């Protein structure tokens, strides 16, 4: 069995942290929404999908 060393050695999974942050943003948006569900357009806005598409096409 491998045990992580005790001390200041911290392993961070940056992808997992980014996913957690996005989930948090979706939860905040859903709790503030007037509707029962977020629309696909609202989800795209929270996740900044359009910005990512523009960034990808501008490369």
N, CA, C and O of each residue as an XYZ file, in Angstrom:
236
protein
N       0.851     -1.174      0.000
C       0.000      0.000      0.000
C       0.898      1.238      0.000
O       1.866      1.308      0.756
N       0.574      2.207     -0.845
C       1.340      3.454     -0.938
C       0.594      4.551     -0.189
O      -0.593      4.779     -0.424
N       1.290      5.220      0.703
C       0.706      6.303      1.483
C       1.427      7.588      1.112
O       2.653      7.606      0.997
N       0.675      8.658      0.926
C       1.270      9.956      0.603
C       2.139     10.417      1.762
O       1.795     10.217      2.927
N       3.265     11.036      1.434
C       4.148     11.504      2.504
C       3.502     12.613      3.334
O       2.725     13.417      2.820
N       3.829     12.642      4.602
C       3.322     13.669      5.499
C       4.187     14.911      5.319
O       5.408     14.808      5.207
N       3.570     16.060      5.292
C       4.335     17.295      5.150
C       3.694     18.214      4.143
O       2.496     18.120      3.875
N       4.491     19.102      3.586
C       3.982     20.124      2.679
C       3.847     19.691      1.238
O       3.602     20.532      0.373
N       3.995     18.422      0.950
C       3.879     17.949     -0.430
C       2.412     17.779     -0.777
O       1.759     16.848     -0.305
N       1.894     18.678     -1.600
C       0.486     18.607     -1.999
C       0.409     18.369     -3.500
O       1.069     19.050     -4.285
N      -0.383     17.420     -3.875
C      -0.601     17.132     -5.287
C      -1.918     17.783     -5.674
O      -2.942     17.576     -5.023
N      -1.881     18.569     -6.736
C      -3.103     19.221     -7.193
C      -3.413     18.780     -8.608
O      -2.544     18.778     -9.480
N      -4.636     18.415     -8.816
C      -5.113     18.068    -10.143
C      -5.823     19.303    -10.680
O      -6.971     19.569    -10.323
N      -5.147     20.050    -11.531
C      -5.680     21.322    -12.004
C      -6.952     21.147    -12.834
O      -7.826     22.013    -12.814
N      -7.061     20.045    -13.554
C      -8.277     19.783    -14.331
C      -9.450     19.554    -13.386
O     -10.537     20.093    -13.592
N      -9.226     18.760    -12.359
C     -10.299     18.500    -11.391
C     -10.707     19.781    -10.681
O     -11.895     20.017    -10.465
N      -9.737     20.608    -10.319
C     -10.062     21.879     -9.658
C     -10.875     22.781    -10.573
O     -11.801     23.447    -10.111
N     -10.546     22.818    -11.866
C     -11.299     23.630    -12.825
C     -12.724     23.102    -12.965
O     -13.669     23.886    -13.051
N     -12.883     21.781    -12.990
C     -14.220     21.192    -13.093
C     -15.055     21.511    -11.854
O     -16.249     21.792    -11.964
N     -14.440     21.469    -10.693
C     -15.147     21.800     -9.452
C     -15.591     23.253     -9.478
O     -16.704     23.575     -9.063
N     -14.722     24.132     -9.966
C     -15.079     25.548    -10.062
C     -16.256     25.759    -11.013
O     -17.164     26.535    -10.714
N     -16.245     25.070    -12.156
C     -17.354     25.190    -13.110
C     -18.659     24.662    -12.511
O     -19.720     25.256    -12.702
N     -18.578     23.556    -11.794
C     -19.775     23.017    -11.133
C     -20.327     24.014    -10.122
O     -21.540     24.192    -10.012
N     -19.440     24.655     -9.397
C     -19.867     25.678     -8.443
C     -20.567     26.830     -9.135
O     -21.585     27.326     -8.653
N     -20.020     27.257    -10.270
C     -20.649     28.340    -11.032
C     -22.040     27.931    -11.505
O     -22.970     28.737    -11.470
N     -22.188     26.688    -11.943
C     -23.504     26.207    -12.374
C     -24.484     26.148    -11.205
O     -25.654     26.493    -11.365
N     -24.028     25.722    -10.050
C     -24.894     25.650     -8.869
C     -25.362     27.042     -8.478
O     -26.537     27.237     -8.164
N     -24.458     28.008     -8.496
C     -24.826     29.389     -8.165
C     -25.848     29.922     -9.160
O     -26.838     30.539     -8.767
N     -25.608     29.685    -10.452
C     -26.541     30.162    -11.479
C     -27.902     29.493    -11.335
O     -28.935     30.146    -11.483
N     -27.907     28.201    -11.048
C     -29.173     27.479    -10.905
C     -29.950     27.975     -9.691
O     -31.176     28.075     -9.739
N     -29.257     28.282     -8.622
C     -29.957     28.747     -7.425
C     -30.506     30.161     -7.603
O     -31.476     30.541     -6.948
N     -29.886     30.935     -8.488
C     -30.347     32.300     -8.722
C     -31.377     32.393     -9.856
O     -31.977     33.447    -10.068
N     -31.578     31.296    -10.577
C     -32.476     31.311    -11.738
C     -33.938     31.396    -11.304
O     -34.329     30.869    -10.263
N     -34.721     32.063    -12.120
C     -36.159     32.176    -11.870
C     -36.901     30.915    -12.298
O     -37.958     30.597    -11.752
N     -36.350     30.201    -13.270
C     -36.996     28.992    -13.789
C     -36.600     27.784    -12.946
O     -35.712     27.857    -12.097
N     -37.290     26.666    -13.206
C     -36.946     25.420    -12.525
C     -35.604     24.876    -12.998
O     -34.857     24.264    -12.235
N     -35.315     25.116    -14.280
C     -34.080     24.614    -14.868
C     -33.379     25.720    -15.637
O     -34.018     26.658    -16.116
N     -32.072     25.606    -15.753
C     -31.335     26.533    -16.609
C     -31.512     26.117    -18.056
O     -31.499     24.928    -18.377
N     -31.677     27.090    -18.918
C     -31.744     26.780    -20.341
C     -30.352     26.418    -20.834
O     -29.355     26.718    -20.179
N     -30.292     25.776    -21.984
C     -28.991     25.446    -22.559
C     -28.173     26.705    -22.812
O     -26.956     26.710    -22.629
N     -28.848     27.771    -23.235
C     -28.148     29.039    -23.473
C     -27.576     29.595    -22.171
O     -26.471     30.137    -22.162
N     -28.313     29.466    -21.081
C     -27.827     29.934    -19.778
C     -26.628     29.119    -19.318
O     -25.663     29.667    -18.785
N     -26.690     27.820    -19.524
C     -25.570     26.951    -19.155
C     -24.334     27.324    -19.965
O     -23.236     27.435    -19.422
N     -24.521     27.516    -21.269
C     -23.400     27.918    -22.125
C     -22.810     29.248    -21.663
O     -21.595     29.440    -21.694
N     -23.674     30.157    -21.237
C     -23.205     31.468    -20.773
C     -22.375     31.320    -19.486
O     -21.315     31.933    -19.354
N     -22.860     30.512    -18.549
C     -22.145     30.300    -17.292
C     -20.788     29.639    -17.561
O     -19.780     29.999    -16.951
N     -20.778     28.675    -18.476
C     -19.546     27.946    -18.775
C     -18.653     28.665    -19.784
O     -17.568     28.191    -20.121
N     -19.134     29.828    -20.264
C     -18.378     30.651    -21.214
C     -18.018     29.882    -22.485
O     -16.898     29.971    -22.990
N     -18.999     29.125    -22.990
C     -18.782     28.309    -24.182
C     -18.492     29.182    -25.395
O     -17.604     28.860    -26.183
N     -19.221     30.278    -25.559
C     -19.014     31.141    -26.714
C     -17.610     31.724    -26.715
O     -16.970     31.809    -27.764
N     -17.133     32.123    -25.551
C     -15.767     32.676    -25.448
C     -14.734     31.636    -25.848
O     -13.753     31.964    -26.516
N     -14.940     30.381    -25.446
C     -14.011     29.324    -25.796
C     -14.024     29.060    -27.302
O     -12.980     28.835    -27.913
N     -15.213     29.092    -27.884
C     -15.313     28.880    -29.341
C     -14.624     30.003    -30.097
O     -13.921     29.760    -31.078
N     -14.828     31.241    -29.638
C     -14.179     32.377    -30.295
C     -12.669     32.285    -30.154
O     -11.940     32.577    -31.102
N     -12.198     31.889    -29.000
C     -10.768     31.742    -28.772
C     -10.169     30.643    -29.649
O      -9.054     30.780    -30.154
N     -10.915     29.558    -29.823
C     -10.425     28.449    -30.629
C     -10.395     28.808    -32.106
O      -9.490     28.394    -32.830
N     -11.375     29.572    -32.552
C     -11.422     29.921    -33.972
C     -10.432     31.016    -34.322
O     -10.061     31.163    -35.487
N      -9.993     31.796    -33.323
C      -9.065     32.886    -33.567
C      -7.617     32.465    -33.564
O      -6.732     33.294    -33.778
N      -7.353     31.194    -33.327
C      -5.969     30.710    -33.259
C      -5.383     30.482    -34.594
O      -4.226     30.075    -34.699
